[in-house]
Amino acid sequence: MEKFDVFSARDLRNRSGELLKDAEAGHVSLITKHGKPTILAIPFDNWLLSHGVHRAMALHLFASHQLTLAQSAKVANLSLEEFIELLGEAGVPAVDYPPEELDDELTVAL
Protein backbone atom coordinates (compact mmCIF):
# COMPACT_ATOMS: atom_id res chain seq x y z
CA MET A 1 0.00 0.00 0.00
CA GLU A 2 1.24 3.47 -0.85
CA LYS A 3 2.24 5.87 1.91
CA PHE A 4 -0.68 7.71 3.52
CA ASP A 5 0.37 9.89 6.47
CA VAL A 6 -1.98 11.25 9.10
CA PHE A 7 -1.07 14.50 10.86
CA SER A 8 -2.84 16.09 13.80
CA ALA A 9 -3.35 19.85 13.72
CA ARG A 10 -0.76 20.03 16.50
CA ASP A 11 1.71 17.93 14.45
CA LEU A 12 1.77 20.60 11.76
CA ARG A 13 3.81 22.90 13.98
CA ASN A 14 6.68 20.40 14.03
CA ARG A 15 6.07 18.29 10.92
CA SER A 16 5.00 20.76 8.21
CA GLY A 17 8.17 19.94 6.28
CA GLU A 18 7.20 16.26 6.24
CA LEU A 19 3.74 17.17 4.91
CA LEU A 20 5.34 19.17 2.09
CA LYS A 21 7.79 16.35 1.27
CA ASP A 22 4.87 13.90 1.09
CA ALA A 23 3.03 16.21 -1.32
CA GLU A 24 6.14 16.63 -3.49
CA ALA A 25 6.46 12.83 -3.61
CA GLY A 26 2.82 12.56 -4.77
CA HIS A 27 1.42 11.20 -1.50
CA VAL A 28 -2.01 12.09 -0.13
CA SER A 29 -2.09 13.06 3.56
CA LEU A 30 -4.86 13.51 6.11
CA ILE A 31 -4.91 16.23 8.76
CA THR A 32 -7.05 15.67 11.84
CA LYS A 33 -8.27 17.82 14.70
CA HIS A 34 -9.18 16.05 17.94
CA GLY A 35 -8.96 12.75 16.06
CA LYS A 36 -11.51 13.70 13.38
CA PRO A 37 -10.53 14.12 9.71
CA THR A 38 -10.42 17.82 8.87
CA ILE A 39 -8.29 18.30 5.75
CA LEU A 40 -7.31 15.96 2.95
CA ALA A 41 -4.03 17.18 1.45
CA ILE A 42 -3.86 16.27 -2.23
CA PRO A 43 -0.64 16.85 -4.19
CA PHE A 44 -0.82 19.63 -6.76
CA ASP A 45 0.15 17.53 -9.74
CA ASN A 46 -0.79 16.68 -13.32
CA TRP A 47 -3.84 14.66 -12.21
CA LEU A 48 -5.19 17.69 -10.35
CA LEU A 49 -4.52 20.03 -13.27
CA SER A 50 -5.95 17.64 -15.87
CA HIS A 51 -8.97 16.27 -14.05
CA GLY A 52 -10.01 18.64 -11.24
CA VAL A 53 -10.13 18.11 -7.49
CA HIS A 54 -12.78 15.38 -7.21
CA ARG A 55 -11.35 13.28 -9.99
CA ALA A 56 -7.74 13.80 -8.88
CA MET A 57 -8.67 12.84 -5.32
CA ALA A 58 -10.47 9.73 -6.58
CA LEU A 59 -7.49 8.77 -8.77
CA HIS A 60 -5.01 9.19 -5.90
CA LEU A 61 -7.15 7.29 -3.40
CA PHE A 62 -7.84 4.45 -5.84
CA ALA A 63 -4.21 4.19 -7.01
CA SER A 64 -3.02 4.03 -3.38
CA HIS A 65 -5.61 1.32 -2.55
CA GLN A 66 -7.41 3.58 -0.06
CA LEU A 67 -10.77 3.29 -1.87
CA THR A 68 -12.42 0.64 -4.02
CA LEU A 69 -13.29 1.17 -7.65
CA ALA A 70 -16.95 1.90 -6.82
CA GLN A 71 -16.07 4.26 -3.95
CA SER A 72 -13.61 6.14 -6.15
CA ALA A 73 -16.20 6.52 -8.92
CA LYS A 74 -18.58 8.11 -6.38
CA VAL A 75 -15.88 10.54 -5.18
CA ALA A 76 -15.22 11.51 -8.81
CA ASN A 77 -18.98 11.94 -9.43
CA LEU A 78 -18.74 9.50 -12.34
CA SER A 79 -20.45 6.27 -13.28
CA LEU A 80 -18.34 3.14 -12.83
CA GLU A 81 -17.82 2.92 -16.58
CA GLU A 82 -16.76 6.59 -16.82
CA PHE A 83 -14.35 6.17 -13.91
CA ILE A 84 -12.77 3.10 -15.53
CA GLU A 85 -12.25 5.21 -18.68
CA LEU A 86 -10.67 7.95 -16.53
CA LEU A 87 -8.31 5.38 -15.01
CA GLY A 88 -7.23 4.38 -18.52
CA GLU A 89 -6.62 8.02 -19.50
CA ALA A 90 -4.55 8.53 -16.33
CA GLY A 91 -2.57 5.31 -16.86
CA VAL A 92 -3.87 3.68 -13.67
CA PRO A 93 -4.78 -0.03 -13.91
CA ALA A 94 -8.40 -0.72 -12.94
CA VAL A 95 -7.48 -4.25 -11.86
CA ASP A 96 -4.38 -4.86 -9.78
CA TYR A 97 -4.24 -8.64 -9.47
CA PRO A 98 -1.17 -10.81 -9.79
CA PRO A 99 -1.74 -13.08 -12.82
CA GLU A 100 -2.08 -16.20 -10.63
CA GLU A 101 -4.77 -14.59 -8.48
CA LEU A 102 -6.67 -13.38 -11.53
CA ASP A 103 -6.56 -16.91 -13.00
CA ASP A 104 -7.94 -18.30 -9.71
CA GLU A 105 -10.73 -15.68 -9.64
CA LEU A 106 -11.69 -16.46 -13.25
CA THR A 107 -11.69 -20.21 -12.56
CA VAL A 108 -14.04 -19.73 -9.61
CA ALA A 109 -16.29 -17.32 -11.54
CA LEU A 110 -16.57 -19.57 -14.58
PDB file of C-alpha atoms in Angstrom:
ATOM      1  CA  MET A   1       0.000   0.000   0.000  1.00  0.00           C
ATOM      2  CA  GLU A   2       1.238   3.466  -0.845  1.00  0.00           C
ATOM      3  CA  LYS A   3       2.245   5.868   1.908  1.00  0.00           C
ATOM      4  CA  PHE A   4      -0.680   7.713   3.521  1.00  0.00           C
ATOM      5  CA  ASP A   5       0.369   9.886   6.466  1.00  0.00           C
ATOM      6  CA  VAL A   6      -1.982  11.255   9.101  1.00  0.00           C
ATOM      7  CA  PHE A   7      -1.069  14.499  10.859  1.00  0.00           C
ATOM      8  CA  SER A   8      -2.844  16.093  13.798  1.00  0.00           C
ATOM      9  CA  ALA A   9      -3.353  19.850  13.723  1.00  0.00           C
ATOM     10  CA  ARG A  10      -0.762  20.032  16.501  1.00  0.00           C
ATOM     11  CA  ASP A  11       1.713  17.935  14.453  1.00  0.00           C
ATOM     12  CA  LEU A  12       1.768  20.598  11.765  1.00  0.00           C
ATOM     13  CA  ARG A  13       3.814  22.897  13.982  1.00  0.00           C
ATOM     14  CA  ASN A  14       6.677  20.401  14.030  1.00  0.00           C
ATOM     15  CA  ARG A  15       6.067  18.289  10.917  1.00  0.00           C
ATOM     16  CA  SER A  16       5.000  20.758   8.214  1.00  0.00           C
ATOM     17  CA  GLY A  17       8.174  19.943   6.280  1.00  0.00           C
ATOM     18  CA  GLU A  18       7.200  16.264   6.243  1.00  0.00           C
ATOM     19  CA  LEU A  19       3.736  17.169   4.912  1.00  0.00           C
ATOM     20  CA  LEU A  20       5.339  19.170   2.089  1.00  0.00           C
ATOM     21  CA  LYS A  21       7.793  16.351   1.268  1.00  0.00           C
ATOM     22  CA  ASP A  22       4.868  13.903   1.091  1.00  0.00           C
ATOM     23  CA  ALA A  23       3.030  16.211  -1.318  1.00  0.00           C
ATOM     24  CA  GLU A  24       6.138  16.633  -3.489  1.00  0.00           C
ATOM     25  CA  ALA A  25       6.455  12.832  -3.613  1.00  0.00           C
ATOM     26  CA  GLY A  26       2.821  12.560  -4.768  1.00  0.00           C
ATOM     27  CA  HIS A  27       1.416  11.203  -1.496  1.00  0.00           C
ATOM     28  CA  VAL A  28      -2.012  12.092  -0.133  1.00  0.00           C
ATOM     29  CA  SER A  29      -2.095  13.061   3.562  1.00  0.00           C
ATOM     30  CA  LEU A  30      -4.865  13.510   6.107  1.00  0.00           C
ATOM     31  CA  ILE A  31      -4.909  16.229   8.764  1.00  0.00           C
ATOM     32  CA  THR A  32      -7.051  15.669  11.844  1.00  0.00           C
ATOM     33  CA  LYS A  33      -8.269  17.824  14.704  1.00  0.00           C
ATOM     34  CA  HIS A  34      -9.178  16.054  17.937  1.00  0.00           C
ATOM     35  CA  GLY A  35      -8.964  12.746  16.059  1.00  0.00           C
ATOM     36  CA  LYS A  36     -11.508  13.700  13.378  1.00  0.00           C
ATOM     37  CA  PRO A  37     -10.534  14.120   9.710  1.00  0.00           C
ATOM     38  CA  THR A  38     -10.417  17.822   8.874  1.00  0.00           C
ATOM     39  CA  ILE A  39      -8.289  18.304   5.751  1.00  0.00           C
ATOM     40  CA  LEU A  40      -7.315  15.961   2.952  1.00  0.00           C
ATOM     41  CA  ALA A  41      -4.033  17.185   1.447  1.00  0.00           C
ATOM     42  CA  ILE A  42      -3.863  16.271  -2.233  1.00  0.00           C
ATOM     43  CA  PRO A  43      -0.635  16.850  -4.187  1.00  0.00           C
ATOM     44  CA  PHE A  44      -0.817  19.634  -6.755  1.00  0.00           C
ATOM     45  CA  ASP A  45       0.154  17.531  -9.744  1.00  0.00           C
ATOM     46  CA  ASN A  46      -0.795  16.678 -13.321  1.00  0.00           C
ATOM     47  CA  TRP A  47      -3.837  14.665 -12.210  1.00  0.00           C
ATOM     48  CA  LEU A  48      -5.186  17.691 -10.352  1.00  0.00           C
ATOM     49  CA  LEU A  49      -4.518  20.033 -13.270  1.00  0.00           C
ATOM     50  CA  SER A  50      -5.955  17.644 -15.867  1.00  0.00           C
ATOM     51  CA  HIS A  51      -8.972  16.265 -14.054  1.00  0.00           C
ATOM     52  CA  GLY A  52     -10.014  18.645 -11.243  1.00  0.00           C
ATOM     53  CA  VAL A  53     -10.133  18.106  -7.493  1.00  0.00           C
ATOM     54  CA  HIS A  54     -12.784  15.377  -7.206  1.00  0.00           C
ATOM     55  CA  ARG A  55     -11.352  13.280  -9.990  1.00  0.00           C
ATOM     56  CA  ALA A  56      -7.742  13.800  -8.878  1.00  0.00           C
ATOM     57  CA  MET A  57      -8.666  12.835  -5.321  1.00  0.00           C
ATOM     58  CA  ALA A  58     -10.473   9.735  -6.578  1.00  0.00           C
ATOM     59  CA  LEU A  59      -7.493   8.771  -8.772  1.00  0.00           C
ATOM     60  CA  HIS A  60      -5.014   9.187  -5.902  1.00  0.00           C
ATOM     61  CA  LEU A  61      -7.154   7.286  -3.395  1.00  0.00           C
ATOM     62  CA  PHE A  62      -7.835   4.451  -5.844  1.00  0.00           C
ATOM     63  CA  ALA A  63      -4.206   4.186  -7.013  1.00  0.00           C
ATOM     64  CA  SER A  64      -3.021   4.030  -3.383  1.00  0.00           C
ATOM     65  CA  HIS A  65      -5.605   1.325  -2.554  1.00  0.00           C
ATOM     66  CA  GLN A  66      -7.405   3.580  -0.062  1.00  0.00           C
ATOM     67  CA  LEU A  67     -10.766   3.285  -1.865  1.00  0.00           C
ATOM     68  CA  THR A  68     -12.418   0.645  -4.016  1.00  0.00           C
ATOM     69  CA  LEU A  69     -13.288   1.174  -7.653  1.00  0.00           C
ATOM     70  CA  ALA A  70     -16.949   1.900  -6.817  1.00  0.00           C
ATOM     71  CA  GLN A  71     -16.073   4.257  -3.950  1.00  0.00           C
ATOM     72  CA  SER A  72     -13.610   6.144  -6.148  1.00  0.00           C
ATOM     73  CA  ALA A  73     -16.203   6.519  -8.918  1.00  0.00           C
ATOM     74  CA  LYS A  74     -18.576   8.107  -6.385  1.00  0.00           C
ATOM     75  CA  VAL A  75     -15.880  10.536  -5.179  1.00  0.00           C
ATOM     76  CA  ALA A  76     -15.223  11.508  -8.807  1.00  0.00           C
ATOM     77  CA  ASN A  77     -18.980  11.938  -9.433  1.00  0.00           C
ATOM     78  CA  LEU A  78     -18.736   9.502 -12.342  1.00  0.00           C
ATOM     79  CA  SER A  79     -20.445   6.269 -13.283  1.00  0.00           C
ATOM     80  CA  LEU A  80     -18.344   3.144 -12.828  1.00  0.00           C
ATOM     81  CA  GLU A  81     -17.822   2.921 -16.585  1.00  0.00           C
ATOM     82  CA  GLU A  82     -16.762   6.588 -16.818  1.00  0.00           C
ATOM     83  CA  PHE A  83     -14.347   6.166 -13.911  1.00  0.00           C
ATOM     84  CA  ILE A  84     -12.766   3.104 -15.532  1.00  0.00           C
ATOM     85  CA  GLU A  85     -12.253   5.210 -18.678  1.00  0.00           C
ATOM     86  CA  LEU A  86     -10.670   7.955 -16.535  1.00  0.00           C
ATOM     87  CA  LEU A  87      -8.315   5.378 -15.014  1.00  0.00           C
ATOM     88  CA  GLY A  88      -7.234   4.382 -18.515  1.00  0.00           C
ATOM     89  CA  GLU A  89      -6.619   8.018 -19.496  1.00  0.00           C
ATOM     90  CA  ALA A  90      -4.549   8.525 -16.330  1.00  0.00           C
ATOM     91  CA  GLY A  91      -2.573   5.306 -16.863  1.00  0.00           C
ATOM     92  CA  VAL A  92      -3.865   3.678 -13.670  1.00  0.00           C
ATOM     93  CA  PRO A  93      -4.777  -0.029 -13.914  1.00  0.00           C
ATOM     94  CA  ALA A  94      -8.401  -0.720 -12.945  1.00  0.00           C
ATOM     95  CA  VAL A  95      -7.476  -4.253 -11.859  1.00  0.00           C
ATOM     96  CA  ASP A  96      -4.378  -4.859  -9.776  1.00  0.00           C
ATOM     97  CA  TYR A  97      -4.239  -8.639  -9.470  1.00  0.00           C
ATOM     98  CA  PRO A  98      -1.166 -10.807  -9.789  1.00  0.00           C
ATOM     99  CA  PRO A  99      -1.738 -13.081 -12.821  1.00  0.00           C
ATOM    100  CA  GLU A 100      -2.085 -16.204 -10.635  1.00  0.00           C
ATOM    101  CA  GLU A 101      -4.775 -14.586  -8.482  1.00  0.00           C
ATOM    102  CA  LEU A 102      -6.667 -13.384 -11.533  1.00  0.00           C
ATOM    103  CA  ASP A 103      -6.565 -16.915 -13.000  1.00  0.00           C
ATOM    104  CA  ASP A 104      -7.943 -18.296  -9.712  1.00  0.00           C
ATOM    105  CA  GLU A 105     -10.733 -15.680  -9.645  1.00  0.00           C
ATOM    106  CA  LEU A 106     -11.687 -16.458 -13.246  1.00  0.00           C
ATOM    107  CA  THR A 107     -11.692 -20.209 -12.563  1.00  0.00           C
ATOM    108  CA  VAL A 108     -14.043 -19.727  -9.607  1.00  0.00           C
ATOM    109  CA  ALA A 109     -16.292 -17.323 -11.541  1.00  0.00           C
ATOM    110  CA  LEU A 110     -16.571 -19.574 -14.583  1.00  0.00           C
TER     111      LEU A 110
END
